[in-house]
Amino acid sequence: MATIIVKRPQLAWHEKAFISTLIKGLKITLGHAIKTLSQIIGRKPKVTMEYPEEKWDSNLPEYYRGAPALVTDEQDRERCVSCQLCEFICPPKAIKITPGEIPSDDPWAKVEKRPKEFEIDMIRCIYCGMCEEVCPEQAIYLRKDYAITGLSRKEMVHDKKRLYEIGGKRIGLVNKWNELK
Amino acid sequence: MAAFFANIDLTFLIVSLVKIVGFTFAAVLPLVTVCVYLERRFSAVIQDRVGPNRVGVPLTLLGFKKDVQILGIGGLFQAAADGVKFILKEDFTPKMVNTFYFWLAPCLTVVPALLTCAVLPFGSELNFSFLGLEEPVKAVIADLNVGPLYTFAIASLGVYGIVLAGWASNSKYPFLGGVRSSAQMISYELSLGLSIIPVFMVFGEMNLPKITQFQDAHGWLILPLWGDGLSLGRWVLWIPMLISFLLFTIAMFAETNRLPFDLAECETELVGGYHTEYSSMKFALFFMGEYAAMIIGSGLAVTLFLGGWSIPFAPLLGLDFQAGATPLWLGLLHIGTFFAKVLGFILFFILIRWSLPRFRFDQLMKFGWLFMFEAALANVLLTAVLMIWFPVK
Ligand code: SF4
Ligand code: SF4
């Protein structure tokens, strides 16, 4: 194996004595200080977004993964058939589903199953998007909501109602890779 | 006993008390909070951040439209919020500490730092003739003839606070921090004292107010640009004075435990050094002591080398000091100048802190004993030799 002997840089006396290097360092830090200060005062375009005044919403990228939520289709039917694939794939086990049967007098009786309860614990969720990836019915999507807050653990568990509220309606083919994604 | 009380000059007593309270508690302690705010904001802009800009002067509570901001830089009340936070935190004393010394240590850090304020001339004279005071009030708490000696004597007590904190905490990291700090402070105190001997040789004086008055009339020590300062002798002596200034500044960084010499604290390797075990107000006292020492150090450097309260080019602008005949507004302007200079020096402290990495401990000791000490001694000799040909007065 070829060995490379790394040469130490030869320092001049003024570099060894910290004279020129100190001045160089001060120049760098002062330069940054002045640049950032003029940004704060408003002479230059800002780099830092000051969050609560300025929201992320308009700046989120297309592929942003926010809170997972359930969606209904154009006939307001719950798309989820409670196959529980998402519950099994979810790495931190954030999803808890209680499957339920659709009664035979229901217009959607042929679908047979829908979730009786569907809970996602947003304290556990790591926004990985596995649930969206695995769902055979395109029933669960990661939306762009990012400010999920609550005052208690209980509030942080999104139940079925809340999930449909966030998710809303998804119209179109049940096709994983259509443009509606 | 009655005769004793009758002999006390009541005016003098009241004036001194006002000066002590005014300078120590109404100027230096608030300046500490200003320093903390400056440190946070300045370090933030150096690192391309915004820094604490939320806690404004809450004028909106009083019905105003907007909170006070200078140039759009908010957060002016951050320091007050920090103070309140410290008071509200739990004051926790660990079980294994030596309680008496554990409590004594923070006091021993703050008290010497504040005591050294006494000899700093923070202004020239204040003419209160409209209040019935015949003689103008000198803007220094104690007009001692041994000012700097007093400062060094008291400031070196500060090391006890750190050593006691390190030892009483009964824990590894504070102990290491305390040991390092004592070694460091003792070695740098030597060069700190030696480095300003040339200054006293030039002035022939150890009275800080008189030193400042001389600089006001004859040009600052390292900027002799007016009065007698333009003579050849002053410019020849400028060389040892500059060396002296550099040595003094470096030694002061080490004395006040600031980066690049903050081996006593060293967040990265000693957690927090000597104050690791402290919480709440006791920790805040260490903090205050450190910053107060920094302010006094800057004040001393400004007084000795940068003309103290004197306004640049004062004799040319007609703003110079005339003993006994300085109007009140000029006296106040002098005080303002002093604090402006001190703040400038503190900004330099902060800039250095966020630019330089920390020295290794052996490098630090080597630098202190093998370079600073010798350089300071040689500088004394150089000044003495030069003064044979170029006496100042
Ligand atoms: S959301 Fe999708 S994967 Fe999860 S249970 Fe419902 S249908 Fe199955
Ligand atoms: S995004 Fe990931 S962690 Fe969150 S619910 Fe879906 S699978 Fe679980």
Coordinates of C-alpha atoms and ligand atoms in Angstrom, one line a residue:
Chain A
M1 CA 0.0 0.0 0.0
A2 CA 1.2 3.4 -0.9
T3 CA 1.9 5.5 2.1
I4 CA 1.7 9.3 2.0
I5 CA 3.8 11.1 4.5
V6 CA 1.8 14.2 5.4
K7 CA 4.0 17.2 5.5
R8 CA 3.4 19.6 8.3
P9 CA 3.1 23.2 7.0
Q10 CA 6.2 25.2 7.6
L11 CA 5.1 28.2 9.7
A12 CA 6.9 31.5 9.5
W13 CA 8.0 33.1 12.8
H14 CA 5.1 35.5 12.8
E15 CA 2.6 32.7 12.4
K16 CA 4.2 30.6 15.1
A17 CA 4.0 33.6 17.5
F18 CA 0.3 34.0 16.8
I19 CA 0.8 37.5 15.4
S20 CA -0.4 37.2 11.8
T21 CA -2.6 34.3 12.6
L22 CA -4.4 36.2 15.3
I23 CA -5.0 39.1 13.0
K24 CA -6.3 36.7 10.3
G25 CA -8.6 35.1 12.8
L26 CA -10.0 38.4 14.1
K27 CA -10.6 39.5 10.5
I28 CA -12.7 36.3 9.9
T29 CA -14.8 36.7 13.0
L30 CA -15.3 40.4 12.6
G31 CA -16.3 39.9 9.0
H32 CA -18.9 37.4 10.0
A33 CA -20.1 39.7 12.8
I34 CA -20.5 42.7 10.5
K35 CA -22.2 40.6 7.8
T36 CA -24.8 39.1 10.2
L37 CA -25.3 42.4 12.0
S38 CA -26.2 44.2 8.7
Q39 CA -28.6 41.3 8.0
I40 CA -30.3 41.8 11.3
I41 CA -30.5 45.6 10.9
G42 CA -32.0 45.0 7.5
R43 CA -29.4 46.2 5.1
K44 CA -29.1 42.8 3.5
P45 CA -31.4 40.0 2.7
K46 CA -32.0 37.8 5.7
V47 CA -30.8 34.2 6.1
T48 CA -32.5 33.4 9.4
M49 CA -36.3 32.9 9.5
E50 CA -37.7 34.2 12.7
Y51 CA -40.1 31.5 13.3
P52 CA -43.3 32.4 15.0
E53 CA -43.6 35.7 13.1
E54 CA -42.7 34.1 9.8
K55 CA -44.2 30.6 9.2
W56 CA -42.7 27.7 7.4
D57 CA -45.8 27.0 5.4
S58 CA -44.9 28.9 2.2
N59 CA -41.3 27.6 2.4
L60 CA -41.9 23.9 2.8
P61 CA -40.4 21.7 0.0
E62 CA -42.7 19.5 -2.1
Y63 CA -41.5 16.3 -0.5
Y64 CA -41.9 17.5 3.1
R65 CA -43.1 14.8 5.5
G66 CA -45.4 16.2 8.2
A67 CA -48.1 14.6 10.3
P68 CA -49.6 11.3 9.0
A69 CA -53.3 11.5 8.5
L70 CA -56.2 9.4 7.1
V71 CA -58.1 10.5 4.0
T72 CA -61.5 9.8 2.6
D73 CA -62.3 9.3 -1.1
E74 CA -64.6 11.5 -3.3
Q75 CA -67.7 9.7 -1.9
D76 CA -66.7 10.4 1.6
R77 CA -65.9 6.7 2.1
E78 CA -63.1 5.9 4.5
R79 CA -60.3 4.6 2.4
C80 CA -58.7 2.6 5.2
V81 CA -59.8 -1.0 5.3
S82 CA -57.9 -1.6 8.6
C83 CA -55.6 -4.2 7.1
Q84 CA -53.1 -3.1 9.8
L85 CA -50.1 -3.1 7.5
C86 CA -49.2 0.4 8.7
E87 CA -49.5 -0.7 12.3
F88 CA -47.0 -3.5 11.7
I89 CA -44.5 -1.5 9.6
C90 CA -44.5 1.6 11.9
P91 CA -40.9 1.5 13.3
P92 CA -41.7 3.2 16.6
K93 CA -45.1 1.5 17.0
A94 CA -47.0 4.8 17.0
I95 CA -50.1 3.4 15.3
K96 CA -52.9 1.5 17.1
I97 CA -55.8 0.2 15.1
T98 CA -59.0 -1.5 16.3
P99 CA -60.5 -3.1 13.2
G100 CA -64.3 -3.1 12.8
E101 CA -66.7 -4.8 10.5
I102 CA -69.0 -2.8 8.2
P103 CA -72.6 -3.8 8.8
S104 CA -74.3 -5.5 5.8
D105 CA -76.9 -2.8 5.5
D106 CA -74.2 -0.2 4.8
P107 CA -73.9 1.0 1.2
W108 CA -70.2 0.1 1.4
A109 CA -70.8 -3.3 2.9
K110 CA -68.8 -5.0 0.2
V111 CA -65.6 -3.4 1.5
E112 CA -66.2 -5.5 4.7
K113 CA -63.8 -3.7 7.1
R114 CA -63.0 -0.3 8.3
P115 CA -61.2 0.9 11.5
K116 CA -63.3 1.2 14.6
E117 CA -60.6 3.2 16.2
F118 CA -57.4 4.5 14.6
E119 CA -54.9 6.2 16.9
I120 CA -51.5 7.7 16.0
D121 CA -49.4 8.7 19.0
M122 CA -47.6 11.8 17.7
I123 CA -45.1 11.6 20.6
R124 CA -43.8 8.4 19.1
C125 CA -44.2 9.1 15.4
I126 CA -40.9 9.8 13.7
Y127 CA -42.5 11.1 10.4
C128 CA -40.7 8.4 8.4
G129 CA -43.5 7.9 5.9
M130 CA -43.4 4.1 6.1
C131 CA -47.2 4.0 6.7
E132 CA -47.9 6.0 3.5
E133 CA -45.5 3.7 1.6
V134 CA -47.0 0.5 2.8
C135 CA -50.8 1.3 2.6
P136 CA -52.4 -0.7 -0.2
E137 CA -55.5 1.6 -0.2
Q138 CA -53.8 5.0 -0.3
A139 CA -55.6 5.8 2.9
I140 CA -52.8 7.3 4.9
Y141 CA -50.7 10.2 3.8
L142 CA -48.1 12.4 5.4
R143 CA -49.4 16.0 5.3
K144 CA -47.4 19.2 5.7
D145 CA -48.6 20.0 9.3
Y146 CA -45.5 20.3 11.4
A147 CA -46.5 22.2 14.5
I148 CA -48.1 19.3 16.4
T149 CA -48.5 20.5 20.0
G150 CA -50.5 19.6 23.0
L151 CA -50.5 20.1 26.8
S152 CA -50.7 16.5 27.8
R153 CA -49.7 13.1 26.4
K154 CA -53.4 12.4 25.8
E155 CA -53.7 15.4 23.6
M156 CA -50.8 14.2 21.5
V157 CA -52.6 11.1 20.5
H158 CA -54.5 11.7 17.3
D159 CA -57.7 9.7 17.2
K160 CA -59.7 8.8 14.1
K161 CA -61.7 12.0 14.0
R162 CA -58.7 14.2 14.3
L163 CA -56.9 12.2 11.6
Y164 CA -59.7 12.6 9.1
E165 CA -59.8 16.3 10.0
I166 CA -56.1 16.8 9.1
G167 CA -56.3 14.5 6.1
G168 CA -59.4 15.7 4.4
K169 CA -60.4 14.3 1.1
R170 CA -58.3 12.6 -1.6
I171 CA -60.0 12.4 -5.0
G172 CA -58.9 10.2 -7.8
L173 CA -57.6 6.8 -8.6
V174 CA -56.4 4.4 -6.0
N175 CA -53.1 4.3 -7.6
K176 CA -50.0 4.7 -5.6
W177 CA -47.9 6.7 -7.9
N178 CA -50.5 9.0 -9.6
E179 CA -49.8 12.7 -9.6
L180 CA -52.0 13.3 -6.6
K181 CA -49.4 12.0 -4.3
Chain B
M1 CA -17.0 59.7 71.9
A2 CA -19.0 62.8 71.2
A3 CA -15.9 64.6 70.0
F4 CA -15.2 61.8 67.7
F5 CA -18.6 62.1 66.0
A6 CA -18.3 65.8 65.9
N7 CA -15.1 65.5 63.9
I8 CA -16.6 63.4 61.2
D9 CA -17.1 65.3 58.0
L10 CA -20.7 64.6 57.2
T11 CA -20.5 65.9 53.6
F12 CA -17.5 63.8 52.9
L13 CA -19.3 60.8 54.3
I14 CA -22.5 61.3 52.3
V15 CA -20.6 62.1 49.1
S16 CA -18.5 58.9 49.5
L17 CA -21.5 56.8 50.2
V18 CA -23.3 58.2 47.1
K19 CA -20.2 57.5 45.0
I20 CA -19.8 53.9 46.3
V21 CA -23.5 53.1 45.7
G22 CA -23.5 55.0 42.4
F23 CA -20.4 53.5 40.9
T24 CA -20.5 50.0 42.3
F25 CA -24.1 49.2 42.4
A26 CA -25.6 51.5 39.8
A27 CA -22.8 51.4 37.2
V28 CA -20.6 48.3 37.5
L29 CA -23.3 45.7 38.4
P30 CA -25.7 46.8 35.6
L31 CA -22.6 46.9 33.3
V32 CA -22.2 43.2 34.1
T33 CA -25.7 42.5 32.7
V34 CA -24.9 44.7 29.7
C35 CA -21.7 42.6 29.2
V36 CA -23.7 39.3 29.3
Y37 CA -26.1 40.7 26.8
L38 CA -23.3 41.9 24.5
E39 CA -21.5 38.6 24.9
R40 CA -24.5 36.7 23.7
R41 CA -25.4 39.0 20.9
F42 CA -21.8 39.5 19.7
S43 CA -21.0 35.8 19.8
A44 CA -24.3 35.2 17.9
V45 CA -23.4 37.5 15.0
I46 CA -19.9 36.1 14.8
Q47 CA -21.4 32.6 14.4
D48 CA -24.0 33.9 11.8
R49 CA -26.9 33.6 14.3
V50 CA -29.4 36.2 15.5
G51 CA -29.0 35.7 19.2
P52 CA -31.5 36.6 22.0
N53 CA -33.7 39.3 20.5
R54 CA -37.1 38.6 22.1
V55 CA -37.1 40.1 25.5
G56 CA -37.8 43.8 24.8
V57 CA -38.6 46.7 27.0
P58 CA -42.2 45.7 27.4
L59 CA -43.8 49.0 26.3
T60 CA -46.7 47.2 24.7
L61 CA -47.9 46.4 28.2
L62 CA -48.1 50.1 28.9
G63 CA -50.1 50.8 25.8
F64 CA -47.4 51.7 23.3
K65 CA -47.5 50.3 19.8
K66 CA -44.0 48.7 19.7
D67 CA -41.3 47.5 22.1
V68 CA -38.1 49.6 22.2
Q69 CA -35.5 48.4 19.8
I70 CA -32.2 50.0 18.7
L71 CA -31.7 49.6 15.0
G72 CA -34.1 46.7 15.0
I73 CA -31.9 44.8 17.5
G74 CA -34.3 43.6 20.2
G75 CA -33.7 41.7 23.4
L76 CA -32.5 44.6 25.4
F77 CA -34.1 43.2 28.5
Q78 CA -32.6 39.7 28.1
A79 CA -30.2 40.3 30.9
A80 CA -33.0 41.1 33.3
A81 CA -34.8 38.0 32.3
D82 CA -31.5 36.0 32.9
G83 CA -31.2 37.6 36.4
V84 CA -34.8 36.7 37.3
K85 CA -34.2 33.1 36.1
F86 CA -31.2 32.8 38.3
I87 CA -33.1 34.0 41.4
L88 CA -36.0 31.6 40.7
K89 CA -33.9 28.5 40.2
E90 CA -33.5 26.0 43.0
D91 CA -30.4 26.6 45.1
F92 CA -29.1 23.1 45.4
T93 CA -26.2 22.2 47.8
P94 CA -24.9 18.7 47.2
K95 CA -24.6 16.4 50.1
M96 CA -20.9 15.7 50.0
V97 CA -19.7 19.3 49.9
N98 CA -17.9 21.2 52.7
T99 CA -20.8 23.6 53.3
F100 CA -19.1 26.5 54.9
Y101 CA -16.4 26.9 52.2
F102 CA -19.0 26.0 49.5
W103 CA -21.0 29.1 50.6
L104 CA -17.9 31.2 51.1
A105 CA -16.4 30.7 47.7
P106 CA -18.9 32.6 45.5
C107 CA -18.7 35.6 47.9
L108 CA -14.9 35.5 47.7
T109 CA -15.2 35.8 43.9
V110 CA -17.5 38.8 43.8
V111 CA -16.4 40.9 46.7
P112 CA -12.8 41.4 45.7
A113 CA -13.9 42.1 42.1
L114 CA -16.2 44.8 43.3
L115 CA -13.7 46.2 45.9
T116 CA -11.3 47.0 43.2
C117 CA -13.7 49.5 41.8
A118 CA -12.7 51.9 44.6
V119 CA -9.6 53.3 43.0
L120 CA -10.8 53.6 39.4
P121 CA -11.3 57.2 38.3
F122 CA -14.5 56.9 36.3
G123 CA -14.6 60.6 35.5
S124 CA -12.8 63.9 36.2
E125 CA -14.7 66.1 38.6
L126 CA -18.3 66.9 39.1
N127 CA -19.2 70.5 40.0
F128 CA -22.1 70.5 42.4
S129 CA -21.9 74.1 43.4
F130 CA -25.6 74.5 42.9
L131 CA -26.1 72.0 45.7
G132 CA -23.9 74.1 48.0
L133 CA -20.8 71.9 47.8
E134 CA -17.9 74.3 47.4
E135 CA -15.2 71.9 46.2
P136 CA -15.9 69.9 43.1
V137 CA -16.5 66.2 43.8
K138 CA -13.8 63.9 42.5
A139 CA -15.2 61.1 40.4
V140 CA -13.3 58.3 42.1
I141 CA -14.3 56.5 45.3
A142 CA -10.9 56.5 47.0
D143 CA -8.2 58.9 45.7
L144 CA -5.3 56.6 46.8
N145 CA -1.7 57.2 46.0
V146 CA -1.1 53.5 45.6
G147 CA -4.2 52.7 43.4
P148 CA -2.8 50.0 41.2
L149 CA -1.1 48.3 44.1
Y150 CA -4.4 48.2 45.9
T151 CA -6.1 46.8 42.9
F152 CA -3.6 44.0 42.5
A153 CA -3.6 43.2 46.2
I154 CA -7.3 42.8 46.2
A155 CA -7.7 41.2 42.8
S156 CA -5.3 38.4 43.7
L157 CA -7.8 37.5 46.5
G158 CA -10.1 36.4 43.8
V159 CA -8.1 33.2 43.3
Y160 CA -9.2 32.0 46.7
G161 CA -12.8 32.0 45.6
I162 CA -12.0 29.7 42.8
V163 CA -9.7 27.4 44.8
L164 CA -12.2 27.1 47.6
A165 CA -15.0 26.4 45.2
G166 CA -12.9 23.7 43.6
W167 CA -11.9 22.1 46.8
A168 CA -15.2 22.5 48.8
S169 CA -17.2 21.0 45.9
N170 CA -15.7 17.6 46.7
S171 CA -15.8 16.5 43.0
K172 CA -13.2 15.8 40.4
Y173 CA -13.9 18.4 37.8
P174 CA -14.2 21.4 40.1
F175 CA -11.0 20.2 41.8
L176 CA -9.1 20.1 38.6
G177 CA -10.5 23.5 37.6
G178 CA -9.4 25.0 41.0
V179 CA -5.9 23.6 40.8
R180 CA -5.4 24.8 37.2
S181 CA -6.8 28.2 38.1
S182 CA -4.6 28.8 41.0
A183 CA -1.5 27.8 39.1
Q184 CA -2.5 30.0 36.2
M185 CA -3.4 33.1 38.3
I186 CA -0.3 33.0 40.4
S187 CA 2.0 32.8 37.3
Y188 CA 0.2 35.5 35.4
E189 CA -0.1 37.9 38.4
L190 CA 3.6 38.2 38.3
S191 CA 3.8 39.4 34.7
L192 CA 0.6 41.5 35.2
G193 CA 2.4 43.5 37.9
L194 CA 5.7 43.6 36.1
S195 CA 4.2 44.7 32.9
I196 CA 2.9 48.0 34.1
I197 CA 6.1 49.0 36.1
P198 CA 7.3 50.9 33.0
V199 CA 4.1 52.9 33.0
F200 CA 4.7 54.1 36.5
M201 CA 8.3 54.9 35.7
V202 CA 7.1 57.1 32.8
F203 CA 4.4 58.8 34.9
G204 CA 6.5 58.9 38.1
E205 CA 3.2 58.4 39.8
M206 CA 0.9 55.7 41.1
N207 CA -2.2 57.8 41.6
L208 CA -4.7 56.9 39.0
P209 CA -6.6 60.2 38.8
K210 CA -3.4 62.1 38.4
I211 CA -2.2 59.6 35.7
T212 CA -5.4 60.3 33.8
Q213 CA -5.1 64.0 34.2
F214 CA -1.6 63.9 32.8
Q215 CA -2.8 61.9 29.8
D216 CA -5.6 64.3 29.2
A217 CA -3.1 67.2 28.9
H218 CA -0.2 65.4 27.2
G219 CA -1.7 62.7 25.1
W220 CA -2.7 59.2 25.9
L221 CA 0.1 56.8 26.7
I222 CA -0.1 54.7 23.6
L223 CA -1.7 57.4 21.4
P224 CA 0.5 60.5 22.2
L225 CA -1.0 62.7 19.6
W226 CA -1.3 66.1 21.3
G227 CA 0.3 68.3 23.9
D228 CA 3.7 67.1 25.0
G229 CA 2.9 63.8 23.4
L230 CA 4.3 65.0 20.1
S231 CA 7.8 65.2 21.5
L232 CA 10.5 62.8 20.3
G233 CA 10.9 61.4 23.8
R234 CA 7.3 60.3 24.1
W235 CA 7.5 58.6 20.8
V236 CA 10.7 56.7 21.7
L237 CA 9.1 55.7 24.9
W238 CA 6.0 54.6 22.9
I239 CA 7.8 51.4 22.0
P240 CA 8.2 50.0 25.6
M241 CA 4.7 51.4 26.4
L242 CA 3.2 49.4 23.5
I243 CA 5.0 46.2 24.7
S244 CA 3.7 47.0 28.2
F245 CA 0.2 47.4 26.9
L246 CA 0.3 44.1 25.0
L247 CA 1.7 42.2 28.0
F248 CA -0.8 43.8 30.3
T249 CA -3.7 42.9 28.1
I250 CA -2.5 39.2 27.7
A251 CA -1.9 38.9 31.4
M252 CA -5.3 40.4 32.1
F253 CA -7.0 37.8 29.9
A254 CA -5.3 35.1 32.0
E255 CA -6.1 36.8 35.3
T256 CA -9.8 37.1 34.5
N257 CA -9.9 33.5 33.2
R258 CA -11.1 34.5 29.8
L259 CA -10.5 32.5 26.7
P260 CA -7.9 31.7 25.4
F261 CA -6.8 31.2 29.0
D262 CA -10.1 29.8 30.5
L263 CA -8.5 26.6 31.7
A264 CA -10.3 26.8 35.0
E265 CA -13.7 26.5 33.3
C266 CA -13.1 24.6 30.1
E267 CA -16.7 23.5 29.3
T268 CA -15.3 21.0 26.8
E269 CA -13.1 19.0 29.2
L270 CA -14.0 20.0 32.7
V271 CA -17.8 20.4 32.3
G272 CA -17.8 23.8 34.0
G273 CA -14.6 23.7 36.0
Y274 CA -14.8 25.1 39.5
H275 CA -18.4 26.0 39.4
T276 CA -19.7 22.7 38.1
E277 CA -21.5 21.9 41.4
Y278 CA -23.1 25.3 41.8
S279 CA -26.6 26.3 40.9
S280 CA -28.9 29.3 41.1
M281 CA -27.7 32.6 42.6
K282 CA -24.4 31.0 43.8
F283 CA -23.5 30.2 40.2
A284 CA -24.7 33.7 39.2
L285 CA -22.3 35.2 41.7
F286 CA -19.3 33.4 40.0
F287 CA -20.6 34.7 36.7
M288 CA -20.9 38.2 38.1
G289 CA -17.5 38.1 39.7
E290 CA -15.9 37.0 36.4
Y291 CA -17.6 39.8 34.5
A292 CA -17.0 42.4 37.1
A293 CA -13.3 41.4 37.1
M294 CA -13.3 41.8 33.3
I295 CA -14.9 45.3 33.6
I296 CA -12.4 46.4 36.3
G297 CA -9.5 45.0 34.2
S298 CA -10.7 46.9 31.2
G299 CA -11.2 50.0 33.3
L300 CA -7.6 49.7 34.5
A301 CA -6.2 49.2 31.0
V302 CA -8.2 52.1 29.7
T303 CA -7.1 54.3 32.6
L304 CA -3.4 53.4 32.3
F305 CA -3.0 53.3 28.5
L306 CA -6.0 54.9 26.8
G307 CA -6.4 58.0 28.8
G308 CA -9.2 56.9 31.1
W309 CA -12.0 59.4 31.0
S310 CA -10.2 61.9 28.8
I311 CA -11.7 62.8 25.5
P312 CA -9.5 62.3 22.4
F313 CA -7.7 65.6 21.3
A314 CA -9.3 67.3 24.4
P315 CA -6.9 70.3 24.6
L316 CA -7.4 71.0 20.9
L317 CA -11.2 70.8 21.2
G318 CA -11.3 72.8 24.4
L319 CA -12.8 69.8 26.2
D320 CA -9.8 69.2 28.5
F321 CA -9.9 69.1 32.3
Q322 CA -9.0 72.1 34.4
A323 CA -8.7 71.4 38.0
G324 CA -11.5 73.1 39.9
A325 CA -13.0 74.7 36.9
T326 CA -14.7 71.9 35.0
P327 CA -18.4 72.5 34.4
L328 CA -20.9 69.8 35.3
W329 CA -21.7 68.9 31.7
L330 CA -18.1 68.3 30.9
G331 CA -17.7 66.2 34.0
L332 CA -20.7 64.1 32.9
L333 CA -19.2 63.8 29.4
H334 CA -16.0 62.5 30.9
I335 CA -17.9 59.8 32.8
G336 CA -19.6 58.9 29.5
T337 CA -16.3 58.7 27.7
F338 CA -14.9 56.4 30.3
F339 CA -17.8 54.0 30.1
A340 CA -17.7 54.1 26.3
K341 CA -14.0 53.2 26.3
V342 CA -14.6 50.4 28.8
L343 CA -17.4 49.0 26.7
G344 CA -15.2 49.1 23.6
F345 CA -12.5 47.2 25.4
I346 CA -15.0 44.6 26.6
L347 CA -16.1 44.1 23.0
F348 CA -12.5 43.3 22.2
F349 CA -12.5 40.8 25.0
I350 CA -15.6 39.1 23.5
L351 CA -14.2 39.2 20.0
I352 CA -11.0 37.4 21.2
R353 CA -13.1 34.8 23.1
W354 CA -14.9 33.8 20.0
S355 CA -11.9 33.8 17.7
L356 CA -9.1 32.0 19.5
P357 CA -9.1 28.3 20.7
R358 CA -8.0 27.5 24.2
F359 CA -4.3 26.9 25.0
R360 CA -3.1 23.6 26.4
F361 CA -2.2 23.8 30.0
D362 CA 1.6 23.2 29.5
Q363 CA 1.6 25.8 26.7
L364 CA -0.1 28.2 29.1
M365 CA 2.5 27.7 31.9
K366 CA 5.4 27.8 29.4
F367 CA 4.1 31.0 27.9
G368 CA 3.6 32.6 31.3
W369 CA 6.9 31.7 32.8
L370 CA 9.2 31.6 29.8
F371 CA 7.9 34.5 27.8
M372 CA 5.7 36.9 29.6
F373 CA 7.8 37.1 32.7
E374 CA 11.1 37.7 30.9
A375 CA 9.5 40.1 28.4
A376 CA 8.0 42.2 31.2
L377 CA 11.4 42.3 33.0
A378 CA 13.3 43.2 29.9
N379 CA 10.7 45.9 29.2
V380 CA 11.4 47.5 32.6
L381 CA 15.0 47.5 31.8
L382 CA 14.4 49.0 28.3
T383 CA 12.3 51.7 29.7
A384 CA 14.8 52.6 32.3
V385 CA 17.6 52.8 29.8
L386 CA 15.5 54.9 27.4
M387 CA 14.5 57.2 30.2
I388 CA 18.1 58.2 30.8
W389 CA 18.1 60.1 27.5
F390 CA 14.4 60.9 27.2
P391 CA 13.0 61.9 30.6
V392 CA 9.3 62.6 30.5
K393 CA 8.8 65.5 32.8
Ligands
SF4_1 S1 -54.2 3.0 6.7 FE1 -53.7 1.7 5.0 S2 -52.2 0.3 5.8 FE2 -53.1 1.3 7.6 S3 -54.7 -0.1 8.1 FE3 -55.7 1.4 6.8 S4 -55.6 0.5 4.8 FE4 -54.1 -0.7 6.1
SF4_2 S1 -44.8 8.2 9.7 FE1 -43.6 6.5 10.4 S2 -43.6 6.7 12.6 FE2 -45.2 8.0 11.9 S3 -47.0 6.7 12.0 FE3 -46.2 6.5 9.9 S4 -44.9 4.7 10.0 FE4 -45.3 5.4 12.1

